[in-house]
Amino acid sequence: MNANYKNFYRNFYLQTGGFLPTKPLNQQVYPGDFFQIRNGEMIILGNIFRNNTVDPDSCQIDYNVKLNPIGWKFHDGVTKPYTSRERGHDSEEGAYEYSKQLISFGATGSFLFKANEPESIKIMNWGSIKDLLIIRLTQTHFSFREIYVVTESVSTLDWTLAISSDHKAELEIITDTEGPGLIDVFGHHSSKTILSKDLEYYHRETNRKPSFFKAKKLMVQDERLEVFISELIAQRQFQNEWARSFYKHEFHYDNEYAPQIQSHAQVSVLDMLQANELNPNTALQYFRWADANLDDIEKLFISYGN
């Protein structure tokens, strides 16, 4: 899945109030699934209930949570330059009328998305299990340093998505219904596609698959991170003086250089811990949970090649 999808993923997060589509699209995820993002892919490694990481009886799961459907119909860079009401003839049914609509995509990555009747399944008492999960996922059951846990998954009655691969992409559909809006005909169960041009992705899903989700991600505690960064910056300030006295070589020492370490400090603070410093008794001092967000969408589109 290439970068043409990123615009849709970012808009999906913003329009639906923080939900993410699975990657690849149409993959199914359930509350309690834990996964990592590697080379731009979601790698599901297990489920906290199936793996007995937590006692299923201690967790409260709410089913059939109705979501606001308004946030599940949106588009970007798409126009409707042509629409008409036309007449046709069938040998069995005789004359009939139908609506024809041409949808134009203005740029690579422009998209049109429509979902109906979104419902979620949600872990309701996350606050009562989150600390236990940190200890068991990082110390006693597993030794993760980076992990996501799905807290809520969403299925819809149906959904339809079209993403362009070129600024000249087009989609022409006909249906026996009509409406004034851009997405009234798109995704309708009676619509038929008569033309699709330069589309990266075009799919209509008619089953209730839990392919959208919210998740928590494991993070280093802010206090530990700030102390680590301060100590590392202080250490680097004296690096040149130490090197000048230790190495028997004339290097150029740039005292104006300030190391940029913030983006990698999350993992570095854990790598620099002394043996046995991180254990079941101290794990909560080093880890916390945060909501998966737009930064994690960026990770879904970082690929290191084959």
mmCIF file with all atom_site columns, C-alpha atoms in Angstrom, residues 1 23-24 27 35-45 143-148 218 267 296-305:
data_model
loop_
_atom_site.group_PDB
_atom_site.id
_atom_site.type_symbol
_atom_site.label_atom_id
_atom_site.label_alt_id
_atom_site.label_comp_id
_atom_site.label_asym_id
_atom_site.label_entity_id
_atom_site.label_seq_id
_atom_site.pdbx_PDB_ins_code
_atom_site.Cartn_x
_atom_site.Cartn_y
_atom_site.Cartn_z
_atom_site.occupancy
_atom_site.B_iso_or_equiv
_atom_site.pdbx_formal_charge
_atom_site.auth_seq_id
_atom_site.auth_comp_id
_atom_site.auth_asym_id
_atom_site.auth_atom_id
_atom_site.pdbx_PDB_model_num
ATOM 1  C CA . MET A 1 1   ? 0.000  0.000   0.000  1.00 0.00 ? 1   MET A CA 1
ATOM 2  C CA . LYS A 1 23  ? -3.516 -1.570  7.100  1.00 0.00 ? 23  LYS A CA 1
ATOM 3  C CA . PRO A 1 24  ? -3.997 -3.305  4.801  1.00 0.00 ? 24  PRO A CA 1
ATOM 4  C CA . GLN A 1 27  ? -8.045 -6.452  7.864  1.00 0.00 ? 27  GLN A CA 1
ATOM 5  C CA . PHE A 1 35  ? 0.286  -5.238  17.350 1.00 0.00 ? 35  PHE A CA 1
ATOM 6  C CA . GLN A 1 36  ? 3.460  -3.538  16.189 1.00 0.00 ? 36  GLN A CA 1
ATOM 7  C CA . ILE A 1 37  ? 4.094  -1.395  13.122 1.00 0.00 ? 37  ILE A CA 1
ATOM 8  C CA . ARG A 1 38  ? 6.984  -2.747  11.100 1.00 0.00 ? 38  ARG A CA 1
ATOM 9  C CA . ASN A 1 39  ? 8.025  -1.524  7.649  1.00 0.00 ? 39  ASN A CA 1
ATOM 10 C CA . GLY A 1 40  ? 4.710  0.253   7.236  1.00 0.00 ? 40  GLY A CA 1
ATOM 11 C CA . GLU A 1 41  ? 2.532  -2.733  8.153  1.00 0.00 ? 41  GLU A CA 1
ATOM 12 C CA . MET A 1 42  ? 0.400  -3.644  11.151 1.00 0.00 ? 42  MET A CA 1
ATOM 13 C CA . ILE A 1 43  ? 1.682  -6.946  12.535 1.00 0.00 ? 43  ILE A CA 1
ATOM 14 C CA . ILE A 1 44  ? -0.936 -8.396  14.890 1.00 0.00 ? 44  ILE A CA 1
ATOM 15 C CA . LEU A 1 45  ? 0.882  -10.500 17.490 1.00 0.00 ? 45  LEU A CA 1
ATOM 16 C CA . SER A 1 143 ? 9.242  -7.985  26.902 1.00 0.00 ? 143 SER A CA 1
ATOM 17 C CA . PHE A 1 144 ? 7.809  -5.404  24.508 1.00 0.00 ? 144 PHE A CA 1
ATOM 18 C CA . ARG A 1 145 ? 9.265  -1.922  24.309 1.00 0.00 ? 145 ARG A CA 1
ATOM 19 C CA . GLU A 1 146 ? 6.926  -0.814  21.503 1.00 0.00 ? 146 GLU A CA 1
ATOM 20 C CA . ILE A 1 147 ? 3.364  -2.152  21.326 1.00 0.00 ? 147 ILE A CA 1
ATOM 21 C CA . TYR A 1 148 ? -0.181 -1.040  20.513 1.00 0.00 ? 148 TYR A CA 1
ATOM 22 C CA . LEU A 1 218 ? 3.195  2.166   24.922 1.00 0.00 ? 218 LEU A CA 1
ATOM 23 C CA . VAL A 1 267 ? 13.777 3.895   22.834 1.00 0.00 ? 267 VAL A CA 1
ATOM 24 C CA . ASP A 1 296 ? 1.328  6.602   14.010 1.00 0.00 ? 296 ASP A CA 1
ATOM 25 C CA . ILE A 1 297 ? -0.270 7.082   10.599 1.00 0.00 ? 297 ILE A CA 1
ATOM 26 C CA . GLU A 1 298 ? 3.114  8.369   9.438  1.00 0.00 ? 298 GLU A CA 1
ATOM 27 C CA . LYS A 1 299 ? 4.663  5.107   10.656 1.00 0.00 ? 299 LYS A CA 1
ATOM 28 C CA . LEU A 1 300 ? 2.179  3.174   8.526  1.00 0.00 ? 300 LEU A CA 1
ATOM 29 C CA . PHE A 1 301 ? 3.672  4.781   5.425  1.00 0.00 ? 301 PHE A CA 1
ATOM 30 C CA . ILE A 1 302 ? 7.366  4.397   6.230  1.00 0.00 ? 302 ILE A CA 1
ATOM 31 C CA . SER A 1 303 ? 8.826  1.558   4.211  1.00 0.00 ? 303 SER A CA 1
ATOM 32 C CA . TYR A 1 304 ? 12.419 0.361   4.322  1.00 0.00 ? 304 TYR A CA 1
ATOM 33 C CA . GLY A 1 305 ? 12.230 -1.590  1.070  1.00 0.00 ? 305 GLY A CA 1
#
